[in-house]
CSV table of C-alpha atoms in Angstrom, one decimal:
chain,number,residue,atom,x,y,z
N,30,UNK,CA,-76.1,130.5,79.5
N,31,UNK,CA,-72.8,128.6,79.5
N,32,UNK,CA,-72.7,125.5,81.6
N,33,UNK,CA,-70.0,126.1,84.1
N,34,UNK,CA,-71.5,125.5,87.6
N,35,UNK,CA,-70.5,127.4,90.7
N,36,UNK,CA,-68.1,125.3,92.9
N,37,UNK,CA,-69.2,127.1,96.1
N,38,UNK,CA,-72.5,129.0,95.9
N,39,UNK,CA,-72.5,132.2,98.0
N,40,UNK,CA,-74.3,132.5,101.3
N,41,UNK,CA,-73.7,136.2,102.0
N,42,UNK,CA,-73.2,138.9,99.4
N,43,UNK,CA,-72.5,142.6,99.8
N,44,UNK,CA,-73.9,145.2,97.3
N,45,UNK,CA,-72.2,148.6,97.2
N,46,UNK,CA,-74.7,151.2,96.0
N,47,UNK,CA,-78.3,151.8,97.0
N,48,UNK,CA,-79.7,153.1,93.8
N,49,UNK,CA,-82.0,151.3,91.3
N,50,UNK,CA,-79.2,149.1,89.9
N,51,UNK,CA,-77.7,148.1,93.3
N,52,UNK,CA,-81.1,147.5,95.1
N,53,UNK,CA,-82.5,145.5,92.1
N,54,UNK,CA,-79.4,143.3,92.2
N,55,UNK,CA,-79.9,142.8,96.0
N,56,UNK,CA,-83.6,142.0,95.5
N,57,UNK,CA,-82.9,139.2,92.9
N,58,UNK,CA,-79.9,137.9,95.0
N,59,UNK,CA,-82.3,137.6,98.0
N,60,UNK,CA,-84.8,135.8,95.8
N,61,UNK,CA,-82.2,133.1,95.2
N,62,UNK,CA,-81.9,132.5,99.0
N,63,UNK,CA,-78.7,134.6,99.7
N,64,UNK,CA,-78.2,136.9,102.7
N,65,UNK,CA,-77.5,140.4,101.5
N,66,UNK,CA,-75.9,143.6,102.9
N,67,UNK,CA,-76.1,146.9,101.0
N,68,UNK,CA,-73.8,149.8,101.5
N,69,UNK,CA,-74.1,153.4,100.3
N,70,UNK,CA,-71.8,156.4,100.9
N,71,UNK,CA,-74.8,158.7,101.1
N,72,UNK,CA,-78.4,157.5,101.3
N,73,UNK,CA,-80.9,155.3,99.4
N,74,UNK,CA,-81.5,156.6,95.9
N,75,UNK,CA,-79.3,159.7,96.4
N,76,UNK,CA,-77.5,159.4,93.1
N,77,UNK,CA,-78.9,159.5,89.6
N,78,UNK,CA,-81.9,157.4,90.7
N,79,UNK,CA,-83.6,160.3,92.5
N,80,UNK,CA,-84.5,163.1,90.1
N,81,UNK,CA,-84.6,161.5,86.7
N,82,UNK,CA,-87.7,161.3,84.5
N,83,UNK,CA,-88.6,157.8,85.7
N,84,UNK,CA,-89.1,156.3,82.2
N,85,UNK,CA,-89.2,152.6,81.7
N,86,UNK,CA,-88.8,152.7,77.9
N,87,UNK,CA,-86.9,149.7,76.6
N,88,UNK,CA,-88.2,150.4,73.1
N,89,UNK,CA,-86.0,153.5,72.9
N,90,UNK,CA,-83.1,152.4,75.2
N,91,UNK,CA,-80.3,152.9,72.6
N,92,UNK,CA,-76.6,153.4,72.8
N,93,UNK,CA,-75.6,157.0,73.6
N,94,UNK,CA,-72.7,157.1,71.1
N,95,UNK,CA,-74.5,157.7,67.8
N,96,UNK,CA,-73.7,159.3,64.5
N,97,UNK,CA,-75.8,162.3,65.3
N,98,UNK,CA,-73.4,163.3,68.0
N,99,UNK,CA,-70.7,163.8,65.5
N,100,UNK,CA,-73.0,165.8,63.2
N,101,UNK,CA,-73.9,167.9,66.2
N,102,UNK,CA,-70.3,169.1,66.4
N,103,UNK,CA,-68.0,170.0,69.2
N,104,UNK,CA,-68.6,173.7,68.6
N,105,UNK,CA,-72.2,173.3,69.8
N,106,UNK,CA,-71.1,171.1,72.7
N,107,UNK,CA,-69.1,173.9,74.4
N,108,UNK,CA,-72.3,176.1,74.6
N,109,UNK,CA,-73.9,175.8,78.1
N,110,UNK,CA,-77.3,176.0,76.4
N,111,UNK,CA,-76.6,173.0,74.3
N,112,UNK,CA,-78.4,169.7,75.1
N,113,UNK,CA,-75.0,168.1,75.2
N,114,UNK,CA,-72.4,170.2,77.0
N,115,UNK,CA,-68.6,169.7,77.4
N,116,UNK,CA,-66.8,172.5,79.4
N,117,UNK,CA,-64.1,174.2,77.5
N,118,UNK,CA,-61.7,173.4,80.4
N,119,UNK,CA,-62.1,169.7,80.0
N,120,UNK,CA,-59.3,167.7,81.8
N,121,UNK,CA,-57.1,165.1,80.0
N,122,UNK,CA,-59.2,162.2,81.4
N,123,UNK,CA,-62.4,163.7,80.0
N,124,UNK,CA,-60.7,164.4,76.7
N,125,UNK,CA,-59.6,160.7,76.6
N,126,UNK,CA,-63.2,159.6,77.3
N,127,UNK,CA,-64.6,161.9,74.6
N,128,UNK,CA,-62.1,160.7,72.0
N,129,UNK,CA,-63.0,157.1,72.7
N,130,UNK,CA,-66.7,158.0,72.8
N,131,UNK,CA,-66.4,159.7,69.4
N,132,UNK,CA,-64.8,156.7,67.9
N,133,UNK,CA,-67.9,154.7,68.7
N,134,UNK,CA,-70.2,157.3,67.0
N,135,UNK,CA,-70.4,155.4,63.7
N,136,UNK,CA,-73.4,153.6,62.3
N,137,UNK,CA,-71.7,150.2,62.4
N,138,UNK,CA,-70.7,150.5,66.0
N,139,UNK,CA,-74.1,151.8,67.0
N,140,UNK,CA,-75.8,148.9,65.4
N,141,UNK,CA,-73.4,146.4,67.1
N,142,UNK,CA,-74.1,148.0,70.5
N,143,UNK,CA,-77.8,148.1,69.8
N,144,UNK,CA,-77.8,144.4,69.1
N,145,UNK,CA,-76.1,143.9,72.4
N,146,UNK,CA,-78.8,145.9,74.2
N,147,UNK,CA,-81.7,144.3,72.5
N,148,UNK,CA,-81.9,141.1,74.7
N,149,UNK,CA,-81.7,143.3,77.8
N,150,UNK,CA,-84.4,145.6,76.5
N,151,UNK,CA,-86.5,142.6,75.8
N,152,UNK,CA,-86.5,141.4,79.4
N,153,UNK,CA,-86.6,144.8,81.0
N,154,UNK,CA,-90.3,145.1,81.8
N,155,UNK,CA,-90.6,141.4,82.7
N,156,UNK,CA,-88.0,142.0,85.4
N,157,UNK,CA,-90.2,144.8,86.8
N,158,UNK,CA,-93.2,142.6,86.8
N,159,UNK,CA,-91.3,140.0,88.9
N,160,UNK,CA,-90.3,142.7,91.4
N,161,UNK,CA,-93.8,144.1,91.7
N,162,UNK,CA,-94.9,141.6,94.4
N,163,UNK,CA,-97.3,142.9,97.1
N,164,UNK,CA,-94.4,143.2,99.5
N,165,UNK,CA,-92.8,145.9,97.3
N,166,UNK,CA,-95.6,148.4,98.0
N,167,UNK,CA,-94.9,150.6,94.9
N,168,UNK,CA,-95.8,150.1,91.3
N,169,UNK,CA,-95.0,151.2,87.8
N,170,UNK,CA,-97.6,152.9,85.6
N,171,UNK,CA,-98.5,152.3,82.0
N,172,UNK,CA,-97.3,155.1,79.7
N,173,UNK,CA,-100.6,155.4,77.9
N,174,UNK,CA,-99.4,156.9,75.7
N,175,UNK,CA,-95.8,158.0,75.5
N,176,UNK,CA,-95.8,160.9,73.1
N,177,UNK,CA,-92.7,162.3,71.1
N,178,UNK,CA,-93.8,165.7,70.0
N,179,UNK,CA,-92.3,168.0,67.3
N,180,UNK,CA,-92.5,171.6,66.0
N,181,UNK,CA,-91.3,170.4,62.6
N,182,UNK,CA,-92.8,167.4,60.9
N,183,UNK,CA,-89.6,166.8,59.0
N,184,UNK,CA,-87.5,166.4,62.1
N,185,UNK,CA,-89.8,163.6,63.2
N,186,UNK,CA,-88.2,161.4,60.4
N,187,UNK,CA,-85.0,161.2,62.5
N,188,UNK,CA,-86.7,159.1,65.2
N,189,UNK,CA,-88.6,157.1,62.6
N,190,UNK,CA,-85.3,156.2,60.9
N,191,UNK,CA,-83.9,155.3,64.3
N,192,UNK,CA,-86.8,153.0,64.8
N,193,UNK,CA,-85.9,151.3,61.6
N,194,UNK,CA,-82.4,150.6,62.8
N,195,UNK,CA,-83.7,149.4,66.1
N,196,UNK,CA,-85.9,147.0,64.3
N,197,UNK,CA,-82.8,145.6,62.4
N,198,UNK,CA,-81.4,144.7,65.8
N,199,UNK,CA,-84.3,142.4,66.3
N,200,UNK,CA,-86.2,144.7,68.7
N,201,UNK,CA,-89.8,145.6,67.7
N,202,UNK,CA,-91.1,149.1,68.0
N,203,UNK,CA,-94.8,149.8,68.0
N,204,UNK,CA,-95.8,153.3,67.2
N,205,UNK,CA,-98.3,155.5,65.3
N,206,UNK,CA,-97.8,158.9,63.6
N,207,UNK,CA,-100.0,161.7,64.8
N,208,UNK,CA,-100.8,165.2,63.7
N,209,UNK,CA,-100.4,168.0,66.2
N,210,UNK,CA,-104.2,168.2,66.8
N,211,UNK,CA,-104.3,164.4,67.3
N,212,UNK,CA,-101.6,164.7,69.9
N,213,UNK,CA,-103.3,167.6,71.7
N,214,UNK,CA,-106.5,165.6,71.8
N,215,UNK,CA,-104.6,163.0,73.8
N,216,UNK,CA,-102.5,165.4,75.8
N,217,UNK,CA,-103.8,169.0,76.2
N,218,UNK,CA,-100.6,170.0,77.8
N,219,UNK,CA,-99.0,170.4,74.4
N,220,UNK,CA,-99.0,173.8,72.8
N,221,UNK,CA,-100.1,174.9,69.4
N,222,UNK,CA,-96.5,174.9,68.4
N,223,UNK,CA,-96.6,171.1,68.1
N,224,UNK,CA,-97.4,170.1,64.6
N,225,UNK,CA,-96.5,166.4,64.6
N,226,UNK,CA,-96.0,163.6,67.1
N,227,UNK,CA,-95.3,159.9,67.5
N,228,UNK,CA,-97.3,157.7,69.9
N,229,UNK,CA,-95.0,154.9,71.2
N,230,UNK,CA,-96.8,152.0,72.7
N,231,UNK,CA,-96.0,149.4,75.4
N,232,UNK,CA,-93.8,151.6,77.7
N,233,UNK,CA,-94.2,152.4,81.4
N,234,UNK,CA,-93.0,155.0,84.0
N,235,UNK,CA,-92.6,155.4,87.7
N,236,UNK,CA,-91.8,157.9,90.4
N,237,UNK,CA,-88.1,157.1,90.7
N,238,UNK,CA,-87.5,158.3,94.3
N,239,UNK,CA,-90.7,156.5,95.6
N,240,UNK,CA,-89.9,153.3,93.8
N,241,UNK,CA,-86.3,153.1,94.9
N,242,UNK,CA,-87.2,153.9,98.5
N,243,UNK,CA,-90.0,151.3,98.4
N,244,UNK,CA,-87.5,148.8,96.9
N,245,UNK,CA,-85.1,149.5,99.8
N,246,UNK,CA,-87.8,148.9,102.4
N,247,UNK,CA,-88.8,145.7,100.7
N,248,UNK,CA,-85.1,144.5,100.6
N,249,UNK,CA,-84.9,145.3,104.3
N,250,UNK,CA,-88.1,143.4,105.1
N,251,UNK,CA,-86.5,140.4,103.4
N,252,UNK,CA,-83.7,140.6,105.9
N,253,UNK,CA,-81.0,142.8,104.3
N,254,UNK,CA,-79.0,145.3,106.3
N,255,UNK,CA,-78.7,148.7,104.5
N,256,UNK,CA,-75.7,150.6,105.7
N,257,UNK,CA,-76.0,154.2,104.6
N,258,UNK,CA,-73.4,156.9,105.2
N,259,UNK,CA,-70.8,154.1,104.7
N,260,UNK,CA,-68.2,154.9,102.1
N,261,UNK,CA,-66.4,151.8,100.9
N,262,UNK,CA,-62.9,152.8,99.9
N,263,UNK,CA,-61.6,149.4,98.7
N,264,UNK,CA,-62.8,145.9,98.0
N,265,UNK,CA,-60.2,143.2,98.5
N,266,UNK,CA,-60.5,139.8,96.9
N,267,UNK,CA,-58.7,136.7,97.9
N,268,UNK,CA,-59.3,132.9,97.8
N,269,UNK,CA,-63.0,132.1,98.2
N,270,UNK,CA,-64.2,135.5,99.4
N,271,UNK,CA,-64.0,139.3,99.3
N,272,UNK,CA,-63.5,141.8,102.1
N,273,UNK,CA,-64.9,145.2,102.9
N,274,UNK,CA,-63.2,146.9,105.8
N,275,UNK,CA,-62.1,143.6,107.1
N,276,UNK,CA,-65.5,142.0,106.9
N,277,UNK,CA,-65.7,138.9,104.7
N,278,UNK,CA,-68.4,138.2,102.1
N,279,UNK,CA,-68.8,135.3,99.7
N,280,UNK,CA,-69.2,137.9,96.9
N,281,UNK,CA,-69.3,141.6,96.4
N,282,UNK,CA,-71.2,143.7,93.8
N,283,UNK,CA,-69.9,147.2,93.0
N,284,UNK,CA,-72.9,149.3,91.8
N,285,UNK,CA,-71.7,152.8,92.6
N,286,UNK,CA,-72.9,154.6,89.5
N,287,UNK,CA,-70.6,157.3,88.1
N,288,UNK,CA,-68.1,156.5,90.8
N,289,UNK,CA,-67.7,152.9,89.6
N,290,UNK,CA,-64.1,153.2,88.5
N,291,UNK,CA,-62.9,154.1,92.0
N,292,UNK,CA,-63.5,150.6,93.3
N,293,UNK,CA,-63.6,148.6,90.0
N,294,UNK,CA,-60.4,149.8,88.3
N,295,UNK,CA,-58.0,148.0,90.7
N,296,UNK,CA,-60.0,144.9,89.9
N,297,UNK,CA,-59.2,145.0,86.2
N,298,UNK,CA,-62.2,147.0,84.9
N,299,UNK,CA,-60.3,149.4,82.6
N,300,UNK,CA,-63.3,150.7,80.6
N,301,UNK,CA,-63.7,154.5,81.2
N,302,UNK,CA,-66.9,155.6,83.0
N,303,UNK,CA,-67.7,159.3,82.9
N,304,UNK,CA,-70.4,161.2,84.7
N,305,UNK,CA,-73.0,162.3,82.1
N,306,UNK,CA,-74.9,164.7,84.3
N,307,UNK,CA,-78.6,165.3,83.8
N,308,UNK,CA,-80.8,168.1,85.3
N,309,UNK,CA,-84.4,168.3,86.3
N,310,UNK,CA,-87.0,170.4,88.2
N,311,UNK,CA,-90.7,170.3,88.8
N,312,UNK,CA,-93.4,172.9,88.1
N,313,UNK,CA,-97.2,173.2,88.6
N,314,UNK,CA,-99.2,172.6,85.4
N,315,UNK,CA,-102.8,173.4,84.5
N,316,UNK,CA,-102.9,170.2,82.4
N,317,UNK,CA,-100.8,167.6,84.2
N,318,UNK,CA,-99.9,165.0,81.5
N,319,UNK,CA,-101.3,161.5,82.0
N,320,UNK,CA,-97.9,160.0,81.1
N,321,UNK,CA,-94.5,160.9,79.6
N,322,UNK,CA,-93.9,163.5,76.9
N,323,UNK,CA,-90.7,163.7,75.0
N,324,UNK,CA,-89.4,166.6,72.9
N,325,UNK,CA,-86.7,164.8,70.9
N,326,UNK,CA,-85.4,167.9,69.1
N,327,UNK,CA,-84.9,169.7,72.4
N,328,UNK,CA,-84.0,166.5,74.3
N,329,UNK,CA,-86.4,167.4,77.1
N,330,UNK,CA,-88.4,164.7,78.9
N,331,UNK,CA,-91.5,165.4,80.9
N,332,UNK,CA,-93.2,163.2,83.5
N,333,UNK,CA,-96.0,163.6,86.1
N,334,UNK,CA,-94.5,163.2,89.6
N,335,UNK,CA,-96.5,163.7,92.8
N,336,UNK,CA,-99.0,166.0,91.2
N,337,UNK,CA,-96.4,168.2,89.5
N,338,UNK,CA,-94.7,168.1,86.1
N,339,UNK,CA,-91.0,167.1,86.1
N,340,UNK,CA,-88.9,168.4,83.3
N,341,UNK,CA,-85.6,166.6,82.8
N,342,UNK,CA,-82.8,166.6,80.2
N,343,UNK,CA,-79.3,167.6,79.3
N,344,UNK,CA,-76.1,165.6,79.0
N,345,UNK,CA,-73.2,167.4,80.7
N,346,UNK,CA,-69.8,165.8,80.9
N,347,UNK,CA,-68.4,167.2,84.1
N,348,UNK,CA,-67.1,165.8,87.4
N,349,UNK,CA,-69.6,164.0,89.7
N,350,UNK,CA,-69.3,166.6,92.4
N,351,UNK,CA,-69.4,169.7,90.3
N,352,UNK,CA,-72.1,172.2,91.5
N,353,UNK,CA,-75.5,172.5,89.8
N,354,UNK,CA,-75.1,174.9,86.9
N,355,UNK,CA,-78.1,177.2,86.7
N,356,UNK,CA,-77.6,177.8,83.0
N,357,UNK,CA,-78.5,174.2,82.4
N,358,UNK,CA,-81.8,174.6,84.3
N,359,UNK,CA,-82.5,177.7,82.2
N,360,UNK,CA,-81.7,175.8,79.0
N,361,UNK,CA,-84.4,173.2,79.8
N,362,UNK,CA,-86.9,175.9,80.7
N,363,UNK,CA,-86.3,177.9,77.5
N,364,UNK,CA,-86.5,174.8,75.3
N,365,UNK,CA,-89.8,173.7,76.9
N,366,UNK,CA,-91.5,177.0,77.2
N,367,UNK,CA,-93.0,177.2,73.7
N,368,UNK,CA,-94.0,173.6,73.7
N,369,UNK,CA,-96.2,173.3,76.9
N,370,UNK,CA,-99.5,174.9,77.7
N,371,UNK,CA,-100.2,176.0,81.3
N,372,UNK,CA,-96.9,175.1,82.9
N,373,UNK,CA,-95.5,177.7,85.3
N,374,UNK,CA,-91.9,177.4,84.4
N,375,UNK,CA,-90.8,180.3,86.5
N,376,UNK,CA,-92.0,178.7,89.8
N,377,UNK,CA,-89.6,175.8,89.9
N,378,UNK,CA,-89.1,173.4,92.7
N,379,UNK,CA,-86.7,170.4,93.3
N,380,UNK,CA,-84.0,171.7,91.0
N,381,UNK,CA,-81.6,168.8,90.7
N,382,UNK,CA,-78.5,167.4,89.0
N,383,UNK,CA,-77.5,163.8,89.0
N,384,UNK,CA,-74.6,161.9,87.4
N,385,UNK,CA,-75.4,159.1,85.0
N,386,UNK,CA,-72.6,156.6,84.5
N,387,UNK,CA,-71.7,156.7,80.8
N,388,UNK,CA,-69.3,154.3,78.9
N,389,UNK,CA,-67.5,155.0,75.7
N,390,UNK,CA,-69.3,152.3,73.8
N,391,UNK,CA,-72.8,152.9,75.3
N,392,UNK,CA,-73.0,149.5,76.9
N,393,UNK,CA,-73.3,148.7,80.6
N,394,UNK,CA,-70.6,146.9,82.6
N,395,UNK,CA,-72.2,143.9,84.2
N,396,UNK,CA,-70.4,140.8,85.4
N,397,UNK,CA,-67.3,139.4,87.0
N,398,UNK,CA,-64.2,141.4,87.6
N,399,UNK,CA,-60.6,140.0,87.5
N,400,UNK,CA,-61.4,138.6,90.9
N,401,UNK,CA,-63.9,135.7,90.7
N,402,UNK,CA,-65.8,136.9,93.8
N,403,UNK,CA,-66.2,140.5,92.9
N,404,UNK,CA,-68.7,141.8,90.3
N,405,UNK,CA,-69.8,145.1,88.9
N,406,UNK,CA,-73.1,146.4,87.8
N,407,UNK,CA,-73.0,149.9,86.3
N,408,UNK,CA,-72.3,152.0,83.2
N,409,UNK,CA,-76.0,152.0,82.2
N,410,UNK,CA,-75.8,155.6,81.1
N,411,UNK,CA,-79.3,157.1,80.7
N,412,UNK,CA,-81.0,153.7,81.2
N,413,UNK,CA,-80.2,152.7,84.8
N,414,UNK,CA,-83.9,152.9,85.8
N,415,UNK,CA,-85.0,150.9,82.7
N,416,UNK,CA,-82.3,148.3,82.7
N,417,UNK,CA,-81.4,148.1,86.4
N,418,UNK,CA,-83.8,145.3,87.3
N,419,UNK,CA,-83.1,143.1,84.3
N,420,UNK,CA,-79.3,143.3,84.7
N,421,UNK,CA,-79.7,142.8,88.4
N,422,UNK,CA,-81.7,139.7,87.8
N,423,UNK,CA,-79.1,138.3,85.3
N,424,UNK,CA,-76.2,139.2,87.5
N,425,UNK,CA,-77.8,137.5,90.5
N,426,UNK,CA,-78.0,134.3,88.5
N,427,UNK,CA,-74.4,134.6,87.5
N,428,UNK,CA,-73.3,135.2,91.1
N,429,UNK,CA,-75.3,132.3,92.5
N,430,UNK,CA,-74.8,129.7,89.8
N,431,UNK,CA,-71.4,130.6,88.4
N,432,UNK,CA,-72.9,130.6,84.8
N,433,UNK,CA,-72.9,133.7,82.7
N,434,UNK,CA,-76.3,134.4,81.1
N,435,UNK,CA,-76.0,134.9,77.3
N,436,UNK,CA,-77.4,138.4,77.5
N,437,UNK,CA,-74.5,139.5,79.8
N,438,UNK,CA,-71.7,138.3,77.5
N,439,UNK,CA,-71.6,141.5,75.4
N,440,UNK,CA,-71.5,143.7,78.5
N,441,UNK,CA,-68.7,141.9,80.2
N,442,UNK,CA,-66.8,144.5,82.3
N,443,UNK,CA,-63.5,143.1,81.3
N,444,UNK,CA,-64.2,143.5,77.5
């Protein structure tokens, strides 16, 4: 950390956004003895926290802009069945985002961003351990194991090469290579199509809706007020405080996910944040996996949730409020069908789409805005569940002490 102390530590802080990122920030602010109020324009966990795969996988939390995206090609991206989809009618703001995103899809920029993520990844699971006090009432589970499974042994080399580059950033990856039969002995849910796999050790997972709601209840028991159905339309800063609808707070945190720019842009946060929408649904399965399964070539993630199998995937650059596109659900189903045994993919429940907040350089936006009493916590892309608690912990320290933790310098929202 740097050594600038806070001239006037806050006594009352507002957090706008009741997803994993906002509630984690509120939790750690409370732990430093500060009264907290949480706002959300819908309800607790109603954004991208609700229906995602629930993976806590800092080992593979990597920047979204990567060279493979350019190799994939824009022609593939306009296909609704593609894992990454851009509608042909993209508006000028989306095209601006995509151009900046593409400029970061080089090996050198990916490695620079990976080095920035590495210290956050290193502290991610420790932050969860700190939160899992008895008062929380919900827990994470060991992903024992997390399997990445393949129909083609040669394609597996892509992830192995990525592990090599992750290692260059200073982040260790522990994994073992498996045959298809070895993988099936661990996880009978895998079909005979799987010929190779990677076992990735040291990761965890959770039921995202249950965890976020448990976190909200714990934050309330600690004394916070959570004001749902309360849409904040502006945050005003001035002097030694910040105001929401005429109510004064010593500091305000904007953690509104894919809507971050609505409140943060007037406060000097110019980085583009685009909704990268992901889809999921649940099915009954004869062999419910013990933990997460990943099909990297198909970009489909599977997790056990409440006795059913959740399948999640896709990256779709469309507006936050665009309706669910059934073609994307079908694309996940068709990709997973040959790879799973005993999963009833036609009897789907909980079909869902949620908007991940993506940045053009693949790094979060966490820290102080142009106004010294207003902060943002967002832009985590696919890693809001994994990195929400660690960035919330570090941001809480910055808000209360006035010192910026070293791990937050590379994700400064004014960069």
